[in-house]
Coordinates of C-alpha atoms and ligand atoms in Angstrom, one line a residue:
M52 CA -27.2 32.3 17.7
Q53 CA -25.8 35.7 17.0
R54 CA -27.6 37.9 14.5
S55 CA -24.5 37.9 12.1
T56 CA -24.4 34.1 12.1
I57 CA -28.1 34.0 11.2
V58 CA -27.6 36.4 8.4
Y59 CA -24.6 34.5 7.1
C60 CA -26.4 31.1 7.2
G61 CA -29.5 32.6 5.5
L62 CA -27.2 34.0 2.8
A63 CA -25.4 30.7 2.3
I64 CA -28.7 28.8 2.0
A65 CA -30.0 31.3 -0.5
L66 CA -26.8 31.1 -2.6
L67 CA -26.9 27.3 -2.5
S68 CA -30.5 27.1 -3.6
T69 CA -29.7 29.4 -6.6
G70 CA -26.6 27.3 -7.4
I71 CA -24.3 30.4 -7.1
I72 CA -22.0 28.5 -4.7
A73 CA -21.6 24.7 -5.2
D74 CA -22.4 22.3 -2.4
S75 CA -19.1 20.6 -2.2
K76 CA -20.5 17.6 -0.2
A77 CA -23.0 17.0 -3.0
D78 CA -20.2 16.8 -5.6
Q79 CA -18.1 14.6 -3.5
P80 CA -18.0 10.8 -4.3
K81 CA -19.6 8.7 -1.5
W82 CA -16.6 6.4 -1.5
V83 CA -13.1 6.4 -3.0
L84 CA -10.5 3.6 -3.4
A85 CA -6.9 3.9 -4.5
I86 CA -4.4 1.0 -4.9
H87 CA -0.7 0.7 -5.7
G88 CA 1.4 -2.2 -6.7
G89 CA 4.7 -0.5 -5.8
A90 CA 6.9 2.3 -7.1
G91 CA 9.4 0.6 -9.4
F92 CA 11.2 0.3 -12.7
I93 CA 8.9 -1.6 -15.1
P94 CA 10.1 -0.4 -18.5
E95 CA 7.4 0.9 -20.8
N96 CA 8.5 -1.7 -23.4
V97 CA 7.9 -4.6 -21.1
A98 CA 6.4 -7.7 -22.7
D99 CA 2.7 -7.4 -23.3
E100 CA 2.2 -10.5 -21.1
Q101 CA 3.9 -8.8 -18.2
R102 CA 2.0 -5.5 -18.6
Q103 CA -1.2 -7.5 -18.7
A104 CA -0.3 -9.4 -15.6
Y105 CA 0.3 -6.2 -13.6
E106 CA -2.9 -4.6 -14.9
D107 CA -5.0 -7.7 -14.3
G108 CA -3.6 -8.1 -10.8
I109 CA -4.4 -4.5 -9.9
R110 CA -7.8 -4.6 -11.6
K111 CA -8.8 -7.8 -9.8
S112 CA -8.1 -6.2 -6.4
M113 CA -9.9 -3.0 -7.5
E114 CA -13.0 -4.9 -8.5
T115 CA -13.1 -6.6 -5.1
G116 CA -12.7 -3.3 -3.3
V117 CA -15.5 -1.7 -5.4
R118 CA -17.8 -4.6 -4.7
L119 CA -17.2 -4.4 -0.9
L120 CA -17.6 -0.6 -0.9
E121 CA -20.9 -0.9 -2.9
D122 CA -22.0 -3.3 -0.2
G123 CA -21.3 -0.6 2.4
R124 CA -18.3 -2.4 4.1
P125 CA -16.1 -0.3 6.3
A126 CA -12.9 1.2 4.9
I127 CA -10.6 -0.9 7.1
D128 CA -12.2 -4.2 5.9
V129 CA -11.8 -3.1 2.3
V130 CA -8.1 -2.3 2.8
V131 CA -7.5 -5.8 4.3
E132 CA -9.3 -7.7 1.4
V133 CA -7.7 -5.6 -1.4
V134 CA -4.2 -6.0 0.1
A135 CA -4.7 -9.7 0.7
I136 CA -5.6 -10.3 -3.0
L137 CA -2.4 -8.5 -4.0
E138 CA -0.4 -10.6 -1.5
D139 CA -1.7 -13.8 -3.1
N140 CA -0.5 -12.7 -6.5
P141 CA 3.2 -13.6 -7.1
I142 CA 3.8 -10.7 -9.4
F143 CA 3.7 -8.3 -6.4
N144 CA 6.4 -8.2 -3.7
A145 CA 4.1 -9.0 -0.8
G146 CA 2.9 -12.4 0.5
K147 CA 3.6 -14.9 -2.3
G148 CA 6.3 -13.3 -4.5
A149 CA 8.1 -11.6 -1.6
V150 CA 11.7 -10.7 -2.3
F151 CA 14.7 -12.5 -0.7
T152 CA 16.8 -11.4 2.2
A153 CA 20.5 -11.6 1.8
A154 CA 20.4 -14.8 3.7
G155 CA 18.1 -16.4 1.1
G156 CA 14.9 -16.3 3.1
H157 CA 11.7 -14.1 3.2
E158 CA 10.8 -11.7 6.0
L159 CA 7.5 -9.9 5.4
D160 CA 6.1 -6.6 6.8
A161 CA 2.6 -5.1 6.8
S162 CA 0.5 -2.5 8.6
L163 CA -2.9 -0.9 8.5
M164 CA -4.6 2.0 10.2
E165 CA -8.2 3.2 10.6
G166 CA -8.5 7.0 10.5
H167 CA -11.4 7.9 12.7
T168 CA -10.3 5.6 15.6
L169 CA -6.6 5.9 15.1
Q170 CA -6.6 2.1 15.6
T171 CA -3.6 0.5 14.0
G172 CA -1.7 -2.8 13.8
A173 CA 1.5 -4.0 12.2
V174 CA 3.8 -7.0 11.8
A175 CA 7.4 -7.0 10.9
G176 CA 9.7 -9.8 9.8
V177 CA 7.0 -12.5 9.7
T178 CA 8.2 -15.7 7.9
R179 CA 5.3 -18.1 7.7
I180 CA 2.0 -16.1 7.5
K181 CA 0.3 -16.3 4.1
N182 CA -1.3 -12.9 4.4
P183 CA 0.7 -10.5 6.7
I184 CA -2.1 -7.9 6.3
R185 CA -4.4 -10.2 8.2
A186 CA -1.8 -10.6 10.9
A187 CA -1.6 -6.8 11.2
R188 CA -5.4 -6.7 11.5
A189 CA -5.2 -9.3 14.3
V190 CA -2.7 -7.1 16.1
M191 CA -5.0 -4.2 15.8
D192 CA -8.1 -6.1 16.8
H193 CA -6.8 -8.4 19.5
T194 CA -3.9 -6.8 21.3
R195 CA -3.0 -3.7 23.3
H196 CA -0.1 -3.2 21.0
V197 CA 0.6 -1.7 17.6
L198 CA 3.6 -3.7 16.2
L199 CA 4.7 -7.2 16.7
T200 CA 7.9 -8.6 15.2
A201 CA 9.5 -11.8 14.0
D202 CA 8.8 -15.0 15.9
G203 CA 6.4 -13.4 18.4
A204 CA 4.4 -12.0 15.5
D205 CA 4.3 -15.3 13.7
H206 CA 3.1 -17.1 16.8
F207 CA 0.5 -14.5 17.6
A208 CA -0.8 -14.5 14.0
L209 CA -1.1 -18.3 13.9
S210 CA -2.9 -18.3 17.3
S211 CA -5.3 -15.7 15.9
G212 CA -6.2 -18.0 13.0
C213 CA -4.0 -16.6 10.2
E214 CA -3.1 -19.2 7.6
Q215 CA 0.4 -20.7 7.9
V216 CA 2.6 -21.5 4.9
P217 CA 6.2 -22.8 4.6
Q218 CA 8.9 -20.3 3.5
S219 CA 9.0 -22.0 0.1
Y220 CA 5.5 -20.7 -0.5
F221 CA 7.0 -17.3 -1.1
Y222 CA 9.5 -18.5 -3.6
T223 CA 9.8 -17.1 -7.2
S224 CA 12.8 -18.0 -9.3
D225 CA 13.4 -14.6 -10.8
L226 CA 13.7 -13.0 -7.4
F227 CA 16.2 -15.7 -6.4
D228 CA 18.2 -14.8 -9.5
E229 CA 17.9 -11.1 -8.6
L230 CA 19.3 -11.8 -5.1
N231 CA 22.3 -13.7 -6.6
A232 CA 23.0 -10.8 -9.0
I233 CA 23.1 -8.4 -6.0
L234 CA 25.3 -10.7 -3.9
K235 CA 27.7 -11.0 -6.9
E236 CA 27.8 -7.3 -7.3
R237 CA 28.7 -7.0 -3.6
G238 CA 31.5 -9.6 -4.1
Q239 CA 29.6 -12.0 -1.7
P240 CA 29.2 -15.7 -2.5
V241 CA 26.1 -16.5 -4.5
L242 CA 23.6 -19.0 -3.1
T243 CA 22.8 -22.2 -4.9
E244 CA 19.4 -22.5 -3.3
P245 CA 17.2 -20.5 -0.9
A246 CA 17.8 -21.0 2.8
Y247 CA 14.9 -23.5 2.9
G248 CA 16.0 -25.5 -0.2
L249 CA 14.7 -25.3 -3.7
P250 CA 11.0 -25.8 -3.9
V251 CA 9.7 -28.5 -6.3
E252 CA 7.4 -25.9 -8.0
A253 CA 10.5 -23.7 -8.6
K254 CA 10.4 -24.1 -12.4
A255 CA 6.8 -23.1 -12.6
A256 CA 7.5 -19.7 -11.1
I257 CA 6.9 -16.6 -13.2
G258 CA 9.9 -14.7 -14.6
G259 CA 11.0 -11.3 -15.7
R260 CA 9.9 -9.2 -12.7
K261 CA 11.7 -6.1 -11.5
P262 CA 12.1 -4.9 -7.9
G263 CA 9.5 -2.7 -6.3
N264 CA 6.0 -4.1 -6.3
T265 CA 5.1 -3.5 -2.7
V266 CA 1.3 -3.2 -2.4
G267 CA -1.0 -0.7 -0.7
C268 CA -4.5 0.6 -0.5
V269 CA -6.3 3.7 0.8
V270 CA -10.1 4.0 1.2
L271 CA -12.7 6.6 2.0
D272 CA -16.0 4.7 2.8
E273 CA -19.6 5.8 2.6
Q274 CA -19.5 6.7 6.3
G275 CA -16.8 9.2 5.6
H276 CA -14.2 7.0 7.4
L277 CA -10.6 6.6 6.1
A278 CA -8.2 3.6 6.2
A279 CA -4.8 2.7 4.8
G280 CA -2.8 -0.5 4.5
T281 CA 0.6 -1.6 3.1
S282 CA 2.3 -4.9 2.7
T283 CA 5.8 -5.9 1.4
G284 CA 8.6 -8.4 1.3
G285 CA 10.9 -5.4 1.6
L286 CA 14.0 -4.8 -0.5
T287 CA 15.9 -7.6 -2.3
A288 CA 19.0 -8.7 -0.4
K289 CA 18.1 -6.7 2.7
M290 CA 19.9 -7.7 5.8
A291 CA 18.1 -10.4 7.8
G292 CA 16.2 -8.6 10.5
R293 CA 15.9 -5.3 8.5
V294 CA 12.6 -3.6 9.0
G295 CA 11.5 -1.0 6.4
D296 CA 8.8 1.7 6.5
T297 CA 5.9 -0.6 5.6
P298 CA 5.1 -1.7 9.1
I299 CA 6.1 1.7 10.7
V300 CA 3.0 3.7 11.2
G301 CA 3.6 7.3 10.1
A302 CA 6.3 6.2 7.7
G303 CA 4.8 3.8 5.2
T304 CA 1.2 3.9 6.3
Y305 CA -1.0 6.4 8.1
A306 CA -4.6 7.4 8.4
D307 CA -6.5 9.9 10.5
S308 CA -9.8 11.6 10.1
V309 CA -8.4 13.9 7.4
C310 CA -6.3 11.7 5.1
A311 CA -5.2 8.1 4.5
V312 CA -1.8 7.4 3.0
S313 CA 0.2 4.4 1.7
G314 CA 3.8 4.7 0.6
T315 CA 6.2 2.5 -1.4
G316 CA 9.9 3.0 -2.0
V317 CA 13.2 3.1 -0.2
G318 CA 11.9 2.4 3.3
E319 CA 14.8 4.0 5.2
Q320 CA 14.0 7.3 3.5
Y321 CA 10.2 7.0 4.3
I322 CA 11.1 6.4 8.0
R323 CA 13.6 9.3 8.1
Y324 CA 11.0 11.8 6.8
T325 CA 7.9 10.1 8.3
I326 CA 6.4 10.5 4.8
A327 CA 2.9 9.1 5.4
R328 CA 2.3 11.2 8.5
K329 CA 3.8 14.2 6.7
V330 CA 1.4 14.0 3.8
A331 CA -1.6 13.8 6.3
W332 CA -0.2 16.7 8.3
L333 CA 0.2 18.9 5.3
V334 CA -3.4 18.1 4.2
E335 CA -4.6 19.0 7.7
S336 CA -2.7 22.3 7.5
G337 CA -4.7 23.2 4.4
Q338 CA -2.5 21.9 1.5
S339 CA -4.1 19.9 -1.3
V340 CA -3.4 16.2 -1.2
E341 CA -1.7 16.5 -4.6
K342 CA 0.7 19.2 -3.4
A343 CA 1.4 17.4 -0.1
A344 CA 2.4 14.2 -1.9
A345 CA 4.4 16.1 -4.5
H346 CA 6.3 18.0 -1.8
C347 CA 7.3 14.7 -0.2
L348 CA 8.3 13.1 -3.4
N349 CA 10.1 16.0 -5.1
D350 CA 11.5 18.0 -2.2
L351 CA 12.2 15.4 0.5
L352 CA 12.9 12.2 -1.3
N353 CA 15.5 11.8 -4.0
P354 CA 14.5 10.9 -7.6
N355 CA 13.7 7.2 -8.1
E356 CA 12.9 6.6 -4.4
G357 CA 9.2 6.0 -4.3
G358 CA 5.6 6.6 -4.6
I359 CA 2.6 7.7 -2.6
I360 CA -1.2 7.2 -2.8
A361 CA -3.5 9.2 -0.6
V362 CA -7.2 10.0 -0.2
T363 CA -8.8 12.7 1.9
A364 CA -12.1 12.9 3.8
N365 CA -13.3 15.2 1.0
G366 CA -12.7 12.4 -1.5
D367 CA -9.7 14.1 -3.1
V368 CA -7.3 11.4 -4.2
T369 CA -3.7 11.3 -5.6
T370 CA -1.3 8.6 -6.9
Q371 CA 2.2 9.8 -7.5
W372 CA 5.7 8.4 -7.9
N373 CA 9.2 9.5 -8.9
T374 CA 10.3 6.1 -10.3
T375 CA 9.7 4.7 -13.7
S376 CA 6.4 3.0 -12.9
M377 CA 3.7 2.5 -10.3
P378 CA 0.9 0.0 -11.1
R379 CA -2.2 1.6 -9.6
A380 CA -5.9 2.0 -9.6
I381 CA -8.4 4.6 -8.6
A382 CA -12.2 3.9 -8.3
D383 CA -15.0 5.9 -6.8
S384 CA -18.8 5.8 -6.3
S385 CA -19.4 8.0 -9.4
G386 CA -18.1 5.2 -11.7
R387 CA -14.5 6.3 -12.0
R388 CA -12.4 3.2 -12.8
E389 CA -8.7 3.7 -13.7
V390 CA -5.9 1.2 -14.0
A391 CA -2.5 2.3 -15.1
I392 CA 1.3 1.5 -14.8
W393 CA 3.0 4.5 -16.3
G394 CA 2.1 8.1 -17.1
R395 CA 1.6 11.1 -14.9
E396 CA -1.6 12.3 -13.3
Ligands
LIG522 N1 9.0 0.4 1.2 C1 9.4 -1.0 1.1 C2 10.5 -1.3 2.0 O1 11.5 -0.5 2.1 C3 9.8 -1.4 -0.3 C4 8.9 -1.0 -1.5 O2 8.0 -0.2 -1.3 O3 9.2 -1.4 -2.6 O4 10.6 -2.3 2.7

């Protein structure tokens, strides 16, 4: 070791022991979790019942994530379980509660990525998998590939043990009404029933939801590893076969050893600007994660186009959006627990 290095190290140790410079590692939370339930347009005067439903949904997934992280589970496992809980909740546009395509069906997209290995998996346009995030995990764990689509993805997911559901499982009546409103606006014929017929349980479906509501999660675990995952039904009345940013690694989801990112919003824009990768790259270049996300939302995307959650290997975390609302949560090992729908950071 060179003499100057020894002097520098000695000085740093002396300053640390006197508390003159802070040991940033010691201040850093051991683990951090952030969740989003989609950038969207939930009005602040939404009925109490609806507000409660969003908050409860986000809180439930946060509590599961916290428990898993306290048990020392790896970031990638936490991402899968948190996203799967949100997929099972019909208030979110992922899994049950996925929006309709213009053809009256459901095509679901999901992806996930582990930062320190750069392992990643995604599915696009799956139609009969209860939890697309588990299908994405299976692609990551059991194939040489990164992204499987449509029938091939459905078949592979089923052969990997993912749970199968009929298309009618994804049905919610308000989203069917929303599809017809859009078709009408376009001057296209409205549909009397979904492509798979009207499910018996149709009348029991929840009402009053707005578009958005894609779900995502980013995690820094106790080992210092990062992971991100995102799942969606896409945009209401999308063309059959349309693929958004959610299953596109680097657009809607990204994680490396520096930063993990999940995006939500107008997928085409997230693909054009490779938003998730851009946030990570800006952080790698020395920008704070707050500034990196703000740059993407304010300088690249148009107003009302989306939201971003991101966490860094240092435990810095941000949740930002340029729409009306983004149900979200942040939790960490120091006891931070926040659930919110509106308001700025
Ligand atoms: N990004 C999703 C998509 O374009 C939609 C969303 O986040 O609400 O498919």
